XYZ file of C-alpha atoms in Angstrom:
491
model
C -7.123 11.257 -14.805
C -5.477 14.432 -16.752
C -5.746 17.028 -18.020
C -9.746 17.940 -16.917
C -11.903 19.916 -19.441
C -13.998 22.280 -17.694
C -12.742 21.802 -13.985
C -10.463 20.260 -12.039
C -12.363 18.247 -10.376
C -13.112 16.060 -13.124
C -9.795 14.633 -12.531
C -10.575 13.460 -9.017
C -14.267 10.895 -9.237
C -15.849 8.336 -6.760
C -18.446 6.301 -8.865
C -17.626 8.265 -12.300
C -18.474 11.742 -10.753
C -16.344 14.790 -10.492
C -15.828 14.901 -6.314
C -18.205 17.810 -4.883
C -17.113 21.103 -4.538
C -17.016 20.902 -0.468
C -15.472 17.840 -0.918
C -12.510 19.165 -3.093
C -12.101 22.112 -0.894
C -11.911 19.683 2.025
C -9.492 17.700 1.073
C -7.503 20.794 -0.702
C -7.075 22.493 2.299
C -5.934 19.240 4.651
C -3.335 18.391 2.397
C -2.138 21.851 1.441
C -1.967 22.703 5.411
C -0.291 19.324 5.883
C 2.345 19.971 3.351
C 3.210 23.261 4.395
C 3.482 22.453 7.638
C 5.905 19.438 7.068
C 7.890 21.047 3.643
C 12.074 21.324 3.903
C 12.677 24.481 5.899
C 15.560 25.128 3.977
C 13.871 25.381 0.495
C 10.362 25.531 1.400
C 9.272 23.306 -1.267
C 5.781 22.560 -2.076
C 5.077 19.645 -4.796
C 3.993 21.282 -8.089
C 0.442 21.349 -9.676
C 0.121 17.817 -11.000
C 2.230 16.448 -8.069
C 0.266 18.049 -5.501
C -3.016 16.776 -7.275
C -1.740 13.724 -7.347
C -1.168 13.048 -3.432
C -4.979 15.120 -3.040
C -6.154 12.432 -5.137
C -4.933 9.351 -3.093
C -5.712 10.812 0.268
C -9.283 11.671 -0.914
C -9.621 7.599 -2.125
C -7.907 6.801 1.020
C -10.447 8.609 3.119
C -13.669 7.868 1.494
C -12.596 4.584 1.188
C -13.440 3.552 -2.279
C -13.165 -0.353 -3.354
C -10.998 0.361 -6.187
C -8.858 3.210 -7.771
C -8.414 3.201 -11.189
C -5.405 5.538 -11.928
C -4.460 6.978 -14.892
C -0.383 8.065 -15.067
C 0.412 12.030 -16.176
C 3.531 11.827 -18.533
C 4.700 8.067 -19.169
C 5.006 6.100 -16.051
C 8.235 5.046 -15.085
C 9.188 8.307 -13.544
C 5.397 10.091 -13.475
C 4.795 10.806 -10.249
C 1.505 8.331 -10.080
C 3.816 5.233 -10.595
C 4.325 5.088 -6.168
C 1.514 1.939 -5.857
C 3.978 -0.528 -4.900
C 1.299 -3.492 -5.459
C -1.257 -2.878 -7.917
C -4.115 -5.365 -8.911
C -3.070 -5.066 -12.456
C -1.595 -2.282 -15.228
C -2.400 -1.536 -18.735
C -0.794 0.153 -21.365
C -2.698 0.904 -24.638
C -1.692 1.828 -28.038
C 1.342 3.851 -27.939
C 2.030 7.020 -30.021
C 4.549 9.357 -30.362
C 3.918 12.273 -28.141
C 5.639 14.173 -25.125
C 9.080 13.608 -26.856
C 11.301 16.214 -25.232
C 10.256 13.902 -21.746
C 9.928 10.420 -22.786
C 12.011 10.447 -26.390
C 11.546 10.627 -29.548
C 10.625 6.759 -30.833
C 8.486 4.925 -29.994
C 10.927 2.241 -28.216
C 12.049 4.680 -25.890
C 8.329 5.858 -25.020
C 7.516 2.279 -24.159
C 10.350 1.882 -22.141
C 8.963 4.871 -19.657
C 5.591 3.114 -20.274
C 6.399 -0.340 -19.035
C 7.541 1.540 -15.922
C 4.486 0.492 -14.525
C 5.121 -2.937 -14.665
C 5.368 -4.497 -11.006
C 6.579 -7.711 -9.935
C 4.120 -10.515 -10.048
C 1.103 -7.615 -11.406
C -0.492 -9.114 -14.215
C -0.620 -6.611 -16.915
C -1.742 -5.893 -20.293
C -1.350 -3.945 -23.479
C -2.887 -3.710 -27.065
C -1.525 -4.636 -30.583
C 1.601 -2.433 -30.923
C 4.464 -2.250 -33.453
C 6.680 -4.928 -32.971
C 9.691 -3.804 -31.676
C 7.918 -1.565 -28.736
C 6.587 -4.982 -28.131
C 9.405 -6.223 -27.717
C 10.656 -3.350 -25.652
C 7.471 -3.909 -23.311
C 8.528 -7.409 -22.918
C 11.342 -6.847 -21.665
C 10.169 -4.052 -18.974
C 8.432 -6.911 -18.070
C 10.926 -9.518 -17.684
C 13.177 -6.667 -15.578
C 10.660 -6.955 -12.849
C 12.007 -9.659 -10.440
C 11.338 -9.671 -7.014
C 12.656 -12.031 -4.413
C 9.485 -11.657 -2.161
C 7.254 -13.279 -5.211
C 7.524 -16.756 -4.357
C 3.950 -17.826 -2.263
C 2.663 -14.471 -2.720
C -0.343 -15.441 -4.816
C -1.884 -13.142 -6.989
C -5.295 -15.165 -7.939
C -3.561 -15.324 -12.095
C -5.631 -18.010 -13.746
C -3.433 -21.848 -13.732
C -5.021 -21.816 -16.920
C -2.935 -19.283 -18.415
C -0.098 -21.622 -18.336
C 1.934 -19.123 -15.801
C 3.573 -20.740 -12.961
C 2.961 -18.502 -9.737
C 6.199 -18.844 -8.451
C 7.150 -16.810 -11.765
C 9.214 -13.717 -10.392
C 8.751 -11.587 -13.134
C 5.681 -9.391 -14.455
C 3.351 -11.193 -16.656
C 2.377 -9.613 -19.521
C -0.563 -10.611 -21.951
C -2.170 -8.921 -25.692
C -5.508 -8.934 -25.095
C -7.297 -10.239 -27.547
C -9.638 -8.465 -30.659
C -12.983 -7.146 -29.480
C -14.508 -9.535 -31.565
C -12.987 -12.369 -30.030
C -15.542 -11.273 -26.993
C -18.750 -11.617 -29.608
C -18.958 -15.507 -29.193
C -21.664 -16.216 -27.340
C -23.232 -12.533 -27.219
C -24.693 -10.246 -29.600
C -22.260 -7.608 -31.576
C -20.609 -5.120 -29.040
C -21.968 -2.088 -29.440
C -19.719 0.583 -27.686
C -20.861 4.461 -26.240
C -17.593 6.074 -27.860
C -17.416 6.067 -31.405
C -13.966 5.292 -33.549
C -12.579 2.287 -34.554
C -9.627 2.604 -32.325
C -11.905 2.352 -28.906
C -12.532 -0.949 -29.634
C -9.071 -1.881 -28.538
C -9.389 0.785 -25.598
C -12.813 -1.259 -24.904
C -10.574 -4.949 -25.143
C -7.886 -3.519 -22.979
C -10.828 -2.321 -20.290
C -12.325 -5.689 -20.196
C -9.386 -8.053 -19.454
C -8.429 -5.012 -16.306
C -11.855 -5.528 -14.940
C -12.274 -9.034 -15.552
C -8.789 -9.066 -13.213
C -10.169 -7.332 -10.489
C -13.261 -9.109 -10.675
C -11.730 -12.583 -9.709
C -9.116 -10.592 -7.158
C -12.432 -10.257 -5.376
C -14.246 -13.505 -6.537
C -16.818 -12.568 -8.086
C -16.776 -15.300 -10.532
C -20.352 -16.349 -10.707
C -21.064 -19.428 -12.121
C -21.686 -18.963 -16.079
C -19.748 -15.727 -16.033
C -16.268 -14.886 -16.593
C -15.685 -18.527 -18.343
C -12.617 -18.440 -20.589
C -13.363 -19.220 -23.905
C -10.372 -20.290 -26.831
C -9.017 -17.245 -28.572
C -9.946 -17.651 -31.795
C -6.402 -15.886 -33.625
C -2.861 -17.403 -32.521
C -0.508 -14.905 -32.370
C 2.351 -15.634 -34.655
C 5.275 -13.973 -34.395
C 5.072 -12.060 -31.284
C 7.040 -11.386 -27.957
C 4.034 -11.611 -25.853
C 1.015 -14.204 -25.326
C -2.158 -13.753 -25.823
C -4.512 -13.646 -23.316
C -7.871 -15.635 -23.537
C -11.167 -13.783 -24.016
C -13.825 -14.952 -21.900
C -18.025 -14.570 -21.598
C -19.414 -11.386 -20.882
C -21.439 -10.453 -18.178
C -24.685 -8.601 -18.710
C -23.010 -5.651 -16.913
C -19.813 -5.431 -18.849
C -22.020 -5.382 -21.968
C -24.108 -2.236 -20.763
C -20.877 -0.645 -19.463
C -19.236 -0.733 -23.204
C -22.657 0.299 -24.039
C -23.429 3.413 -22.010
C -19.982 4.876 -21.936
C -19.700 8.346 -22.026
C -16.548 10.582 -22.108
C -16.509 14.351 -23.115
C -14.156 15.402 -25.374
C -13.556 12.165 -27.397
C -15.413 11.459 -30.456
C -17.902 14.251 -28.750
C -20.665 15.949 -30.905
C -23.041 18.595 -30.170
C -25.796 19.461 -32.452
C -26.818 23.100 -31.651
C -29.398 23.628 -34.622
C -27.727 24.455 -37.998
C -24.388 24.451 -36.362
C -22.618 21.086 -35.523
C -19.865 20.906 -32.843
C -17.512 17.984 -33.360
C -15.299 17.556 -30.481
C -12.276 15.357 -30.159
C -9.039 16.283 -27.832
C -7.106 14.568 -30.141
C -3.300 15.551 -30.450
C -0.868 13.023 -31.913
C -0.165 11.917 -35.221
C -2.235 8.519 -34.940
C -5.564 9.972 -32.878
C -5.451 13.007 -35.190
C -6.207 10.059 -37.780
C -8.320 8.032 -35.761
C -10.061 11.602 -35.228
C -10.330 12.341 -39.074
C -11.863 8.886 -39.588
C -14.435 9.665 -37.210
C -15.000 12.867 -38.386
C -15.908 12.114 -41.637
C -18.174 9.660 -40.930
C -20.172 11.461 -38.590
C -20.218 14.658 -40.974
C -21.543 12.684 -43.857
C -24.110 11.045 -41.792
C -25.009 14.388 -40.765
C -25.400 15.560 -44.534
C -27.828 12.844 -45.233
C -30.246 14.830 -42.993
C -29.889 18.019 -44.814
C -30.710 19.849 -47.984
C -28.361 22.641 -49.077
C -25.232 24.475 -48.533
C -22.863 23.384 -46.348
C -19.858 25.011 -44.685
C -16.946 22.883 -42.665
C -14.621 25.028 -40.348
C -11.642 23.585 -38.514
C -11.115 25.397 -35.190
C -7.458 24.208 -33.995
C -4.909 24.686 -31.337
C -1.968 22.472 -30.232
C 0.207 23.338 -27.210
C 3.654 22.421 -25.968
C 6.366 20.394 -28.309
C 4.283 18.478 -30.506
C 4.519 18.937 -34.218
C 1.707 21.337 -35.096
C 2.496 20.845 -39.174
C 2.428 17.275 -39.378
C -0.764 17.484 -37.380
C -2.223 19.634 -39.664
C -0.855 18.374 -42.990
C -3.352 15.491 -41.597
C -6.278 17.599 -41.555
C -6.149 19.061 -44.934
C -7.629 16.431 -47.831
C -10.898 17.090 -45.200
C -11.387 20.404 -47.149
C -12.476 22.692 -44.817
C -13.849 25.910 -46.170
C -12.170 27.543 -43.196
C -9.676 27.251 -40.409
C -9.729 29.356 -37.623
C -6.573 29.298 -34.873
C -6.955 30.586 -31.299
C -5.245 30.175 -28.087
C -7.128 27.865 -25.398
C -7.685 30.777 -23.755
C -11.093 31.123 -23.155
C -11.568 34.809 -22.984
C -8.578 37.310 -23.440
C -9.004 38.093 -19.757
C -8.700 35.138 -17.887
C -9.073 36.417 -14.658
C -12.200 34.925 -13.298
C -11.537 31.718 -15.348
C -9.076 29.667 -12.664
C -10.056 25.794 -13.550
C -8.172 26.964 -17.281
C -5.076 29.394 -17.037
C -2.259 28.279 -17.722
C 0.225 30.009 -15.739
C 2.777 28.646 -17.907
C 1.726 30.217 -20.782
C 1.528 33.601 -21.694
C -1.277 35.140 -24.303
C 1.693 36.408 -26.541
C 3.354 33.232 -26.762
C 0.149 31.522 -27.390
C -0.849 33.840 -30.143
C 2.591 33.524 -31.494
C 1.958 29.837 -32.206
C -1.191 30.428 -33.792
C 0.055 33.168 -35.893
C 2.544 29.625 -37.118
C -0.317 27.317 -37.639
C -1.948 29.979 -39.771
C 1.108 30.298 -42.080
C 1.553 26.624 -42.174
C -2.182 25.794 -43.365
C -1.963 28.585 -45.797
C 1.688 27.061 -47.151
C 0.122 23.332 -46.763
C -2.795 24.634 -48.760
C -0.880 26.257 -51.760
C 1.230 22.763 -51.795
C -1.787 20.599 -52.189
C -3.625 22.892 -54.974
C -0.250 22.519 -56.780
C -0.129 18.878 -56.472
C -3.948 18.390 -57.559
C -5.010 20.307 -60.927
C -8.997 19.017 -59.852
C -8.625 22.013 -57.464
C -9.344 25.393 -57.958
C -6.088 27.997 -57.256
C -6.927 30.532 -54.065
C -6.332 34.033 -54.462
C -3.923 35.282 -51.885
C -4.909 38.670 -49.920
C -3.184 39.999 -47.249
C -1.326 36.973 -46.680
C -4.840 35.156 -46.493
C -6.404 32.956 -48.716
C -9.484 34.178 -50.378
C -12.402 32.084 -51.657
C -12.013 31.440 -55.253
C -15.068 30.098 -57.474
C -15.491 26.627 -58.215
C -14.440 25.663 -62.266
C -18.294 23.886 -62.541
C -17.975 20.459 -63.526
C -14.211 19.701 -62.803
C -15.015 19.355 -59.030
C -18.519 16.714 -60.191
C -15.912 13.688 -59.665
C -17.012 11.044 -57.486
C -16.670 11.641 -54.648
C -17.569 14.850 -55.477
C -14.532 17.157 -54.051
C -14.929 20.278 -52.060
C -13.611 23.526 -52.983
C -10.455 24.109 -51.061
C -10.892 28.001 -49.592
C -9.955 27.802 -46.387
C -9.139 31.249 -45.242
C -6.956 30.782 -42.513
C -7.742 33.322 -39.517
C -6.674 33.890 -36.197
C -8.679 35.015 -33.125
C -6.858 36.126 -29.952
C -9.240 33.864 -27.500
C -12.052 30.874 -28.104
C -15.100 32.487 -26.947
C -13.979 35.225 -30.157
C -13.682 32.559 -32.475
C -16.718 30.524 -31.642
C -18.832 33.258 -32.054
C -17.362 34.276 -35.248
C -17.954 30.622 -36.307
C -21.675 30.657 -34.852
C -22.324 33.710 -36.105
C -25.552 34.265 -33.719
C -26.893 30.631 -35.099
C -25.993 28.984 -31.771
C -28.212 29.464 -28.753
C -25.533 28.971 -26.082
C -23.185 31.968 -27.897
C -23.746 35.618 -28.520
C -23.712 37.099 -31.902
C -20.119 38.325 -32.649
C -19.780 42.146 -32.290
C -19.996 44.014 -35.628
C -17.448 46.574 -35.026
C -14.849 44.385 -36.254
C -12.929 42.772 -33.882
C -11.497 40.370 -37.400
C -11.712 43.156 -39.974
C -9.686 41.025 -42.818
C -12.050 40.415 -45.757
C -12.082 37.022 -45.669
C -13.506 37.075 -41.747
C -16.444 39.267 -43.305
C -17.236 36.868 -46.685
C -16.775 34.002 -44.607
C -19.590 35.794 -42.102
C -22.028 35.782 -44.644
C -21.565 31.742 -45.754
C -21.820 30.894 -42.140
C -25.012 33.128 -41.245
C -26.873 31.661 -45.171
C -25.483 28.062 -44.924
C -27.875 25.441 -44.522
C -25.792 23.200 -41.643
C -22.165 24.293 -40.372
C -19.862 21.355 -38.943
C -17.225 22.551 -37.037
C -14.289 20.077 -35.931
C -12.618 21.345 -32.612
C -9.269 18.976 -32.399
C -5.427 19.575 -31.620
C -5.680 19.770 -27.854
C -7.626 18.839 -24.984
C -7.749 22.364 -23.003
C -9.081 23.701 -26.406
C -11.730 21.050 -26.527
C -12.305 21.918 -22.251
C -12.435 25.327 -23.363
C -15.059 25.188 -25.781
C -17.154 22.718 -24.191
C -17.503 25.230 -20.881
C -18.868 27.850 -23.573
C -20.992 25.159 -25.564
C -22.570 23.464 -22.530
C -22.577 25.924 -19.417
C -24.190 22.934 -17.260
C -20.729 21.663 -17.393
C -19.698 24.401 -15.089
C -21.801 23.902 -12.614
């Protein structure tokens, strides 16, 4: 899987753990030595960071011999460099979204056509509810994938299904709601929080459940198809049957864990709400979340209460509509730094971006500051409920509330925030923590932020009662934060 958080060998597991550290360097080394011994003379070429990953992380499966690899493609599929497994047990695609668009296009036909690149011939696969016409578009992906070899191969797809096995083309299914899995079994109850992993969680089922009868494992009582209990009207693509769950599938919804998504961190009065989130439609699925966690939070707590955005969104995707997202969650303040962790990254290897420079990545930030600050004057205009900021220094300043014309259920927050920017994370979460979080040191007092809203803000955060702090726009700024936030992770 990509990108990894805290180190890279996240992205390379054997039974859901990061591969040891002698085991990465290993493996590194053979395949590095092996490369350069057999690259083109002529333009000694070595494959690039992802690419060379990528082969690492098949000849490390290869070698330890693991039962099954579950492999998650880079950028899109059809020409990502993961999309070489000639005859996979069986491909997914979940909910599409717009992102990557300078590589895969910019709607979201064309980014299911490079997703249904995975499709193989005779490779049972499966996707989620999408818009109709991508639907359509991964339909016909599938339909392109004819193979002359197919006929007798035998694949194990259920007779039930109504699929002849002589069928040369790629069948593809919708798997069916979550709740469609319910009959029979108590209400799901799934590790990762968000409404929209419940159609992540539907999508994992019916790829396990595949692999489970490519192996025959189907017990008796288990695994028994049950009727769906929705017909899909009007759509390009069947719908697969749920089925019983086993005992083990129910834990495994039940006990997943994955840092970075939907992630929080309670570090005494100050709340760290992670999510990596960085499209248009998981930036949603993220605000949902986020308010629903915050407010349950609340209910635990007695007094003032301060909300602080920390944000950061790297390469072509469009940082204002992102944000224009994230504003109606009034935050009292919204801080922008690079996913740099320190401004020396040196010592830091697992996170530089050589790709990047610290100018260039300040640069941006220096944008998303004067876009929340312009988003912010819009929406005070548009709503007379909401008290008008004083600008300073091209900052906005906290402004008092007007008393009762914010008491409107439910009851508005004041709209301050100051928008400022810190040059690298470890800066900014301290500035946020102010000392109140036992994994960060205090910020230094000689004034590293000297603008007057960094020092009024100080005092709120060091007197509030609890601080929530969402950390969204980018997965290397979530990775980032967590290796200051949990230190274990670094280990």
């Amino acid at each position: 899987s990509s990108p990894h958080l805290v180190q890279v060998r996240e992205r390379i597991r054997i039974n859901g753990q990061p591969i040891s550290k002698d085991l990465f360097n290993k493996y590194f080394w053979l395949v590095y030595n092996r490369l350069e011994e057999t690259k083109d003379p002529v333009h000694a070429s070595m494959p690039a960071y992802f690419r060379f990953l990528t082969i690492m992380a098949f000849h490390v499966f290869l070698q330890e011999k693991v039962d099954l690899a579950v492999v998650e493609v880079g950028i899109g599929g059809t020409y990502d460099c993961t999309n070489i497994i000639r005859a996979p047990v069986v491909c997914g695609v979940s909910s599409l979204g717009i992102d990557h668009t300078s590589i895969l296009g910019d709607t979201m036909e064309k980014i299911a056509w490079q997703k249904g690149g995975i499709f193989k011939p005779g490779v049972p696969a499966f996707t989620v509810a999408q818009p109709e016409r991508p639907l359509e578009v991964l339909r016909e992906r599938a339909q392109e994938r004819k193979v002359s070899w197919w006929q007798g191969c035998g694949w194990g797809i259920p007779h039930c299904w109504g699929l002849s096995l002589l069928s040369p083309q790629c069948p593809l299914y919708l798997c069916p709601e979550l709740d469609d899995f319910e009959e029979g079994c108590q209400a799901l109850e799934l590790g990762l929080a968000g409404a929209h992993q419940r159609s992540n969680a539907a999508l994992a089922l019916q790829l396990a459940r595949m692999w489970l009868q490519r192996c025959g494992c189907q017990a008796p009582g288990e695994l028994k198809e049950v009727p769906p209990s929705t017909e899909l009207v009007g759509r390009p693509v069947p719908l697969a049957p749920a089925f019983r769950l086993t005992d083990a599938m129910i834990q495994g919804l039940r006990d997943t864990e994955w840092l970075g998504r939907t992630q929080v961190l309670s570090h005494g009065p100050v709340t760290w709400y992670l999510d990596g989130a960085h499209t248009t439609s998981s930036i949603q699925a993220c605000i949902r979340w986020f308010r629903q966690a915050a407010l349950n939070e609340d209910k635990l707590h007695d007094g003032s209460e301060v909300r602080v955005l920390l944000f950061n969104a790297t390469g072509d995707r469009d940082t204002a509509a992102l944000l224009k997202l994230l504003v109606p969650c009034h935050f009292d303040y919204a801080v922008f730094c690079p996913n740099f962790m320190e401004v020396s990254v040196a010592n830091n290897a697992d996170q530089q971006n050589f790709n990047v420079t610290l100018e260039n990545a300040l640069t941006r930030c220096l944008e998303n500051q004067r876009t929340w600050t312009r988003l912010l004057e819009e929406k005070v205009g548009q709503d007379p409920w909401l008290p008008s900021p004083l600008r300073v220094g091209g900052l906005l300043q906290p402004a008092p509330a007007r008393g009762s014309l914010l008491v409107v259920p439910p009851a508005p927050r004041r709209l301050n925030s100051p928008a400022l920017v810190f040059p690298c994370l470890a800066q900014a979460l301290r500035w946020v923590a102010q000392g109140r979080d036992p994994h960060l040191a205090a910020p230094v007092a000689s004034g590293a932020h000297p603008h007057p809203a960094a020092s009024s803000g100080a005092v709120l955060l060091r007197e509030a009662a609890v601080v929530h702090v969402l950390v969204t726009g980018s997965l290397h700024l979530v990775g980032g934060a967590l290796r200051l936030l949990d230190p274990a992770l670094s280990q």
